[in-house]
Short mmCIF file of C-alpha atoms and ligand atoms in Angstrom, two decimals:
data_model
loop_
_atom_site.label_atom_id
_atom_site.label_comp_id
_atom_site.label_asym_id
_atom_site.label_seq_id
_atom_site.Cartn_x
_atom_site.Cartn_y
_atom_site.Cartn_z
CA MET A 1 121.58 119.96 107.75
CA THR A 2 119.04 118.64 110.24
CA ALA A 3 120.41 115.75 112.28
CA ARG A 4 118.68 112.38 111.84
CA ILE A 5 117.83 109.66 114.33
CA ILE A 6 117.82 106.26 112.62
CA LEU A 7 115.76 103.71 114.52
CA ALA A 8 116.73 100.08 115.00
CA LYS A 9 114.90 97.57 112.82
CA GLY A 10 111.25 97.11 113.84
CA ARG A 11 111.35 99.95 116.37
CA GLU A 12 109.17 102.28 114.26
CA LYS A 13 105.93 100.53 115.27
CA SER A 14 104.94 102.92 118.07
CA LEU A 15 105.65 105.94 115.88
CA LEU A 16 103.42 104.57 113.14
CA ARG A 17 100.67 104.58 115.81
CA LYS A 18 101.66 108.23 116.49
CA HIS A 19 103.02 107.59 119.96
CA PRO A 20 105.33 110.56 120.58
CA TRP A 21 108.30 109.00 122.45
CA ILE A 22 111.56 107.59 121.13
CA PHE A 23 113.49 105.70 123.80
CA SER A 24 117.30 105.59 123.65
CA GLY A 25 117.18 101.79 123.23
CA ALA A 26 115.18 102.09 120.00
CA ILE A 27 117.87 104.15 118.27
CA ALA A 28 120.39 102.45 115.96
CA LYS A 29 122.40 105.58 115.19
CA MET A 30 122.42 109.32 114.99
CA GLU A 31 123.50 111.09 111.80
CA GLY A 32 124.75 114.65 112.18
CA LYS A 33 125.04 116.69 115.36
CA ALA A 34 122.21 117.91 117.56
CA SER A 35 122.21 119.88 120.82
CA SER A 36 119.71 119.64 123.66
CA GLY A 37 116.20 120.49 122.43
CA ASP A 38 117.09 120.75 118.72
CA THR A 39 114.48 119.53 116.26
CA VAL A 40 115.74 116.37 114.52
CA ASP A 41 114.28 114.06 111.86
CA VAL A 42 113.38 110.53 112.87
CA CYS A 43 113.66 107.73 110.27
CA ASP A 44 113.11 103.99 110.32
CA SER A 45 115.97 101.56 109.75
CA THR A 46 115.58 101.85 105.95
CA GLY A 47 115.86 105.65 106.10
CA ARG A 48 112.12 106.33 105.59
CA TRP A 49 111.11 109.64 107.21
CA LEU A 50 108.72 109.28 110.18
CA ALA A 51 108.61 112.40 112.31
CA LYS A 52 110.14 115.65 113.56
CA ALA A 53 111.15 115.40 117.19
CA ALA A 54 112.93 117.32 119.93
CA PHE A 55 116.27 115.83 120.93
CA SER A 56 116.87 115.13 124.64
CA PRO A 57 120.47 113.91 125.04
CA SER A 58 120.28 113.31 128.83
CA SER A 59 116.94 111.53 128.98
CA GLN A 60 115.99 107.89 128.45
CA ILE A 61 113.22 109.35 126.31
CA ARG A 62 115.78 110.52 123.79
CA ALA A 63 113.34 112.37 121.54
CA ARG A 64 109.72 113.54 121.67
CA VAL A 65 107.73 114.05 118.49
CA TRP A 66 106.42 117.50 117.58
CA SER A 67 104.98 116.54 114.19
CA PHE A 68 104.32 113.60 111.90
CA ASP A 69 103.96 115.98 108.92
CA PRO A 70 107.19 116.51 106.93
CA ASN A 71 105.96 119.94 105.76
CA GLU A 72 105.18 121.31 109.23
CA SER A 73 107.76 123.71 110.70
CA ILE A 74 108.14 123.90 114.46
CA ASP A 75 107.77 127.65 114.88
CA ILE A 76 105.46 130.29 116.37
CA ASP A 77 102.64 129.37 113.96
CA PHE A 78 102.91 125.70 114.94
CA PHE A 79 102.35 126.61 118.60
CA VAL A 80 99.53 129.02 117.70
CA ARG A 81 97.78 126.17 115.87
CA LYS A 82 98.22 123.73 118.76
CA LEU A 83 97.09 126.27 121.38
CA SER A 84 94.03 127.25 119.33
CA GLN A 85 93.06 123.62 118.87
CA ALA A 86 93.41 122.90 122.60
CA LEU A 87 91.49 126.06 123.46
CA LYS A 88 88.40 124.89 121.52
CA LEU A 89 87.83 121.94 123.87
CA ARG A 90 88.47 124.09 126.95
CA THR A 91 86.18 126.92 125.83
CA TRP A 92 83.34 124.42 125.38
CA LEU A 93 84.10 122.87 128.76
CA ALA A 94 84.37 126.22 130.56
CA GLU A 95 80.92 127.26 129.34
CA LYS A 96 79.36 123.90 130.08
CA ASP A 97 80.76 123.57 133.61
CA ASN A 98 80.95 127.22 134.69
CA LEU A 99 84.76 127.37 134.99
CA ASP A 100 87.32 130.10 134.58
CA SER A 101 90.28 127.79 135.14
CA TYR A 102 91.40 124.66 133.34
CA ARG A 103 94.37 122.75 132.01
CA LEU A 104 94.94 124.36 128.62
CA ILE A 105 97.76 122.06 127.51
CA ALA A 106 98.17 118.55 128.89
CA GLY A 107 101.53 117.75 127.31
CA GLU A 108 101.61 114.67 125.10
CA SER A 109 97.81 114.39 125.20
CA ASP A 110 97.51 117.75 123.42
CA GLY A 111 100.33 117.07 120.97
CA LEU A 112 102.85 119.21 122.88
CA PRO A 113 105.17 116.80 124.70
CA GLY A 114 106.78 118.14 127.86
CA ILE A 115 104.52 121.20 128.07
CA THR A 116 101.87 121.74 130.74
CA ILE A 117 99.89 124.97 130.81
CA ASP A 118 97.20 125.65 133.39
CA ARG A 119 94.91 128.64 133.14
CA PHE A 120 93.76 130.30 136.35
CA GLY A 121 91.53 133.23 135.38
CA GLN A 122 93.81 135.59 133.45
CA PHE A 123 97.00 133.81 134.53
CA LEU A 124 98.63 131.13 132.39
CA VAL A 125 101.02 128.97 134.39
CA LEU A 126 103.62 127.04 132.41
CA GLN A 127 105.65 123.96 133.20
CA LEU A 128 108.35 123.18 130.65
CA LEU A 129 109.40 119.63 131.46
CA SER A 130 111.59 118.48 128.56
CA ALA A 131 114.64 119.68 126.65
CA GLY A 132 112.45 120.32 123.61
CA ALA A 133 109.94 122.35 125.59
CA GLU A 134 112.77 124.43 127.07
CA TYR A 135 114.33 125.00 123.62
CA GLN A 136 110.98 126.17 122.21
CA ARG A 137 110.34 128.59 125.08
CA PRO A 138 110.64 131.76 122.88
CA ALA A 139 108.29 130.43 120.15
CA LEU A 140 105.81 129.09 122.71
CA THR A 141 105.65 132.28 124.77
CA THR A 142 105.24 134.43 121.65
CA ALA A 143 102.43 132.13 120.49
CA LEU A 144 100.76 132.35 123.91
CA GLN A 145 100.88 136.13 123.80
CA GLN A 146 99.26 136.06 120.35
CA VAL A 147 96.45 133.70 121.33
CA PHE A 148 95.94 135.18 124.83
CA PRO A 149 96.84 138.88 124.53
CA ASP A 150 95.10 139.70 127.84
CA CYS A 151 96.75 136.97 129.94
CA HIS A 152 99.77 137.08 132.22
CA LEU A 153 102.40 134.34 131.88
CA TYR A 154 104.00 132.74 134.93
CA GLU A 155 106.37 129.78 135.06
CA ARG A 156 106.38 126.93 137.61
CA SER A 157 109.06 124.68 136.12
CA ASP A 158 110.41 124.11 139.65
CA VAL A 159 110.09 120.34 139.36
CA ALA A 160 112.47 117.43 139.83
CA VAL A 161 111.73 115.77 136.45
CA ARG A 162 113.64 118.54 134.70
CA LYS A 163 116.83 116.99 136.11
CA LYS A 164 116.33 113.93 133.90
CA GLU A 165 116.40 116.29 130.93
CA GLY A 166 119.55 118.04 132.16
CA LEU A 167 117.58 121.17 133.08
CA GLU A 168 117.60 123.35 136.19
CA PRO A 169 114.40 124.34 138.02
CA VAL A 170 112.92 127.68 136.89
CA GLN A 171 110.18 129.81 138.45
CA GLY A 172 108.93 133.36 137.92
CA VAL A 173 107.10 135.88 135.79
CA ILE A 174 107.52 135.44 132.01
CA ALA A 175 105.25 138.29 130.95
CA GLY A 176 102.67 140.56 132.55
CA ASP A 177 101.83 140.87 136.25
CA THR A 178 103.04 138.87 139.24
CA PRO A 179 100.17 136.62 140.41
CA PRO A 180 98.42 137.83 143.58
CA ALA A 181 99.19 135.88 146.78
CA LEU A 182 95.79 134.16 146.45
CA LEU A 183 93.81 134.25 143.22
CA PRO A 184 90.09 133.33 143.41
CA ILE A 185 88.99 130.91 140.67
CA THR A 186 85.59 129.39 139.84
CA GLU A 187 84.90 125.66 139.53
CA HIS A 188 81.35 124.37 139.04
CA GLY A 189 80.21 127.57 140.70
CA MET A 190 82.48 127.18 143.78
CA LYS A 191 85.07 129.86 144.54
CA LEU A 192 88.55 128.63 145.41
CA LEU A 193 91.76 130.49 146.24
CA VAL A 194 94.89 129.47 144.36
CA ASP A 195 98.46 130.27 145.35
CA ILE A 196 100.12 130.20 141.94
CA GLN A 197 103.57 131.11 143.27
CA HIS A 198 103.89 128.66 146.17
CA GLY A 199 101.09 126.10 145.76
CA HIS A 200 101.65 122.48 144.75
CA LYS A 201 102.32 121.89 141.03
CA THR A 202 100.94 124.97 139.25
CA GLY A 203 98.91 125.92 142.34
CA TYR A 204 95.84 123.70 142.26
CA TYR A 205 94.72 120.14 141.36
CA LEU A 206 92.43 120.93 138.44
CA ASP A 207 92.21 117.25 137.48
CA GLN A 208 89.93 116.39 140.44
CA ARG A 209 87.23 118.88 139.48
CA ASP A 210 84.56 116.33 138.50
CA SER A 211 85.16 114.18 141.59
CA ARG A 212 84.89 117.21 143.84
CA PHE A 213 81.57 118.06 142.20
CA GLY A 214 80.52 114.42 142.46
CA LEU A 215 81.02 114.43 146.24
CA ARG A 216 78.11 116.85 146.69
CA ARG A 217 75.59 114.10 145.93
CA TYR A 218 76.96 111.89 148.71
CA SER A 219 77.22 114.59 151.36
CA ALA A 220 73.69 115.34 152.61
CA ASP A 221 73.62 115.13 156.45
CA ALA A 222 76.89 113.19 156.40
CA GLU A 223 79.90 113.36 158.67
CA VAL A 224 82.69 113.60 156.11
CA LEU A 225 86.41 112.86 156.47
CA ASN A 226 88.47 114.54 153.74
CA CYS A 227 91.90 112.87 153.67
CA PHE A 228 94.76 114.60 151.81
CA SER A 229 92.61 117.72 151.58
CA TYR A 230 95.13 120.21 150.16
CA THR A 231 93.20 123.54 149.93
CA GLY A 232 89.86 121.99 150.77
CA GLY A 233 88.09 121.72 147.41
CA PHE A 234 86.33 118.53 148.54
CA ALA A 235 85.45 120.18 151.87
CA VAL A 236 83.72 123.11 150.16
CA SER A 237 81.88 120.65 147.95
CA ALA A 238 80.75 118.54 150.93
CA LEU A 239 79.41 121.67 152.67
CA LEU A 240 77.60 122.73 149.50
CA GLY A 241 76.10 119.24 149.45
CA GLY A 242 74.70 119.78 152.93
CA CYS A 243 77.05 117.73 155.10
CA LYS A 244 76.73 117.77 158.87
CA SER A 245 80.50 118.21 159.32
CA VAL A 246 83.72 117.86 157.35
CA THR A 247 87.17 117.12 158.75
CA SER A 248 90.04 117.98 156.39
CA VAL A 249 93.45 116.39 156.97
CA ASP A 250 96.73 117.37 155.34
CA THR A 251 100.38 117.67 156.34
CA SER A 252 100.62 121.14 154.80
CA GLN A 253 99.61 123.96 157.14
CA GLU A 254 99.69 126.45 154.23
CA ALA A 255 97.15 124.30 152.36
CA LEU A 256 94.90 124.03 155.43
CA ASP A 257 95.02 127.80 155.97
CA ILE A 258 93.76 128.31 152.42
CA ALA A 259 91.13 125.57 152.94
CA ARG A 260 89.72 127.53 155.88
CA GLN A 261 89.56 130.71 153.76
CA ASN A 262 87.85 128.78 150.95
CA ILE A 263 85.00 127.83 153.29
CA THR A 264 84.47 131.48 154.26
CA LEU A 265 84.79 132.67 150.66
CA ASN A 266 81.83 130.46 149.73
CA GLN A 267 79.82 131.81 152.69
CA LEU A 268 79.63 128.36 154.24
CA ASP A 269 79.40 127.53 157.93
CA LEU A 270 82.94 127.39 159.28
CA SER A 271 81.70 125.78 162.51
CA LYS A 272 80.94 122.61 160.51
CA ALA A 273 84.53 122.44 159.22
CA GLU A 274 87.55 121.09 161.07
CA PHE A 275 91.16 121.24 159.83
CA LEU A 276 93.83 118.88 161.09
CA ARG A 277 97.49 119.09 160.30
CA ASP A 278 98.37 115.43 160.55
CA ASP A 279 99.71 112.37 158.75
CA VAL A 280 96.68 110.56 157.29
CA PHE A 281 98.25 107.13 157.87
CA LYS A 282 98.67 107.82 161.60
CA LEU A 283 95.37 109.63 162.02
CA LEU A 284 93.35 106.79 160.47
CA ARG A 285 94.89 104.33 162.93
CA ARG A 286 94.22 106.62 165.85
CA TYR A 287 90.60 107.14 164.78
CA ARG A 288 90.18 103.36 164.41
CA ASP A 289 91.55 102.78 167.90
CA GLU A 290 89.27 105.51 169.28
CA GLY A 291 86.23 103.95 167.53
CA LYS A 292 85.53 107.12 165.55
CA ARG A 293 83.09 106.75 162.62
CA PHE A 294 82.17 108.68 159.46
CA ASP A 295 79.47 108.48 156.77
CA VAL A 296 81.68 109.55 153.86
CA ILE A 297 85.46 109.36 153.44
CA VAL A 298 87.46 110.96 150.63
CA MET A 299 90.87 109.38 150.05
CA ASP A 300 92.92 111.40 147.56
CA PRO A 301 96.59 110.65 148.28
CA PRO A 302 99.58 112.03 146.37
CA LYS A 303 101.28 109.90 143.72
CA PHE A 304 102.78 106.79 145.39
CA VAL A 305 104.49 105.34 142.30
CA GLU A 306 107.21 107.03 140.25
CA ASN A 307 108.55 103.86 138.58
CA LYS A 308 107.78 100.15 138.18
CA ASN A 309 110.02 99.18 141.11
CA GLN A 310 107.78 101.11 143.47
CA LEU A 311 104.52 99.54 142.29
CA MET A 312 104.41 96.70 144.86
CA GLY A 313 105.06 99.05 147.76
CA ALA A 314 102.45 101.45 146.44
CA CYS A 315 99.86 98.65 146.23
CA ARG A 316 100.44 97.97 149.93
CA GLY A 317 100.11 101.67 150.71
CA TYR A 318 96.82 101.98 148.82
CA LYS A 319 95.46 98.82 150.42
CA ASP A 320 96.44 99.97 153.86
CA ILE A 321 94.76 103.39 153.79
CA ASN A 322 91.65 102.08 152.05
CA MET A 323 91.30 99.24 154.55
CA LEU A 324 91.56 101.72 157.42
CA ALA A 325 89.05 104.04 155.74
CA MET A 326 86.53 101.22 155.33
CA GLN A 327 86.91 100.33 158.99
CA LEU A 328 86.00 103.91 159.88
CA LEU A 329 82.85 103.96 157.76
CA ARG A 330 79.42 103.37 159.24
CA PRO A 331 77.55 100.58 157.44
CA GLY A 332 76.16 102.00 154.19
CA GLY A 333 78.81 104.74 154.16
CA PHE A 334 80.58 105.92 151.03
CA LEU A 335 84.28 105.76 150.25
CA LEU A 336 85.51 108.01 147.43
CA THR A 337 88.98 106.71 146.71
CA PHE A 338 91.52 107.83 144.12
CA SER A 339 94.87 106.95 142.62
CA CYS A 340 96.80 109.48 140.54
CA SER A 341 99.70 107.08 139.88
CA GLY A 342 99.86 106.48 136.13
CA LEU A 343 101.42 103.04 136.60
CA MET A 344 98.44 101.90 138.67
CA THR A 345 95.84 100.71 136.16
CA THR A 346 92.13 101.05 136.84
CA ASP A 347 91.79 97.24 137.05
CA LEU A 348 94.63 96.86 139.50
CA PHE A 349 93.30 99.70 141.62
CA GLN A 350 89.86 98.06 141.75
CA LYS A 351 91.49 94.78 142.87
CA ILE A 352 93.35 96.61 145.62
CA ILE A 353 90.13 98.18 146.88
CA ALA A 354 88.49 94.74 146.82
CA ASP A 355 91.42 93.33 148.85
CA ALA A 356 91.13 96.24 151.26
CA ALA A 357 87.47 95.35 151.82
CA VAL A 358 88.42 91.73 152.63
CA ASP A 359 91.10 92.86 155.09
CA ALA A 360 88.69 95.33 156.68
CA GLY A 361 86.14 92.56 157.14
CA ARG A 362 83.61 94.54 155.09
CA THR A 363 81.85 94.26 151.72
CA ALA A 364 82.09 97.04 149.21
CA GLN A 365 79.98 97.75 146.16
CA PHE A 366 81.51 99.83 143.37
CA ILE A 367 78.80 102.29 142.45
CA GLU A 368 80.47 105.11 140.52
CA GLN A 369 83.74 105.73 138.75
CA PHE A 370 85.74 108.93 138.29
CA ARG A 371 88.69 109.96 136.20
CA GLN A 372 90.64 113.11 135.44
CA ALA A 373 88.46 115.96 134.15
CA ALA A 374 87.99 116.51 130.40
CA ASP A 375 90.62 119.25 130.20
CA HIS A 376 93.11 116.43 130.92
CA PRO A 377 92.17 114.40 127.82
CA VAL A 378 93.69 111.06 126.85
CA SER A 379 95.01 110.87 123.29
CA SER A 380 94.38 107.64 121.39
CA ALA A 381 98.10 107.70 120.55
CA TYR A 382 99.16 108.11 124.18
CA PRO A 383 97.16 105.89 126.56
CA GLU A 384 99.66 106.68 129.36
CA GLY A 385 97.86 110.03 129.55
CA LEU A 386 95.20 108.36 131.72
CA TYR A 387 96.61 108.60 135.24
CA LEU A 388 93.84 109.58 137.63
CA LYS A 389 91.10 107.13 138.49
CA GLY A 390 88.66 106.88 141.33
CA PHE A 391 85.84 104.77 142.67
CA VAL A 392 82.89 105.41 144.88
CA CYS A 393 82.18 102.37 147.02
CA GLN A 394 79.28 101.81 149.32
CA VAL A 395 80.64 99.87 152.25
CA ASP A 396 78.48 97.53 154.36
N1 SAH B 1 92.30 116.44 147.40
C1 SAH B 1 93.10 117.59 147.00
C2 SAH B 1 94.40 117.20 146.33
C3 SAH B 1 95.27 116.29 147.15
S1 SAH B 1 96.94 116.31 146.69
C4 SAH B 1 92.27 118.50 146.12
O1 SAH B 1 91.13 118.17 145.77
O2 SAH B 1 92.74 119.59 145.77
C5 SAH B 1 97.70 115.42 147.99
C6 SAH B 1 97.83 116.16 149.31
O3 SAH B 1 98.32 115.21 150.25
C7 SAH B 1 98.79 117.32 149.36
O4 SAH B 1 98.10 118.46 149.80
C8 SAH B 1 99.86 116.92 150.40
O5 SAH B 1 100.25 118.01 151.22
C9 SAH B 1 99.14 115.89 151.20
N2 SAH B 1 99.92 114.83 151.87
C10 SAH B 1 100.96 114.10 151.40
N3 SAH B 1 101.31 113.13 152.26
C11 SAH B 1 100.46 113.23 153.32
C12 SAH B 1 100.29 112.49 154.52
N4 SAH B 1 101.06 111.43 154.82
N5 SAH B 1 99.29 112.84 155.37
C13 SAH B 1 98.50 113.91 155.08
N6 SAH B 1 98.62 114.65 153.95
C14 SAH B 1 99.59 114.32 153.09
#
């Protein structure tokens, strides 16, 4: 018999809103035995059936919902349905925006908790982040092969969060060919090289696509500073927008080497591009002391906040780099600034930028807003899915 999770009284509220997580503290008792990743039934305190969920014995998120339909089996057909549904949005987007790469499955936001799948051309790159996702690996991969018979499957589950689920890191070919060392992809007409095997995350930050495109409109004749550049997507965009020069800064030499190749691949003028392997925090201070100035600065740091305890420190970090960036801008210059920390709300981030302007002794006007691209949708049941936000400020 299927094991049952019985929730404590009143703890069914989030599930009735179709939020997919069941925290350990919401559980009154467990009936029957379940192993890691097994599908269990979830019931309210009176025994009323609510959902089918994957059991995660090691995680604080003790179960993640697969389905709110009692008649739905979690099998190959279930994954085929979910993948096909997700593909509809991405197919529309790919045609509209001239893309061959996108996030196909954004976990909870696409009704598949713990599963991330990025498509780069004919390569599908999987991250299985929860016990349930790991348990369903055979059904999921079979479903992927049915829906995408011409694609190769590669896994990049080499991430720390798997530890919380009691899982080891995994990386390698699941089916088909090994990805090439650098795979060219297309984004809004730009060509970009992606290192699926060794790059960050699944190889590339697809979520910043719209912001990268947005930068073009601010770049004409500008001297651009591209902080936290990774493989130079913003730099290519700035050059396409007609910038005078673009300086890309990152601590990763591998990323900067690819950035340089990306400029050449798009037949852009490499003499306008500079690449610095440096710590952005230190470099901004040095530039300030040297009196260096720019017309446009992109500030796209990695995630500063993993949990609530780190939020205060992260606020200081964001304020610090944005203050320094504003000090480096010529009057009338543009700051494109981002936060990919889910715990940092859009409102709080805007306040931090406002504080940074005060500390910099400058005034900033918020003139445009960005968020993660549409292939990273936010489900009405899972508002936490909104994590990336950005502002364009004109700084006087
Ligand atoms: N803007 C990029 C994505 C940035 S991801 C894009 O559009 O693709 C964050 C990047 O910050 C990573 O490449 C990482 O190597 C780099 N990084 C992290 N800490 C850094 C630091 N202190 N100084 C410079 N780069 C850093």
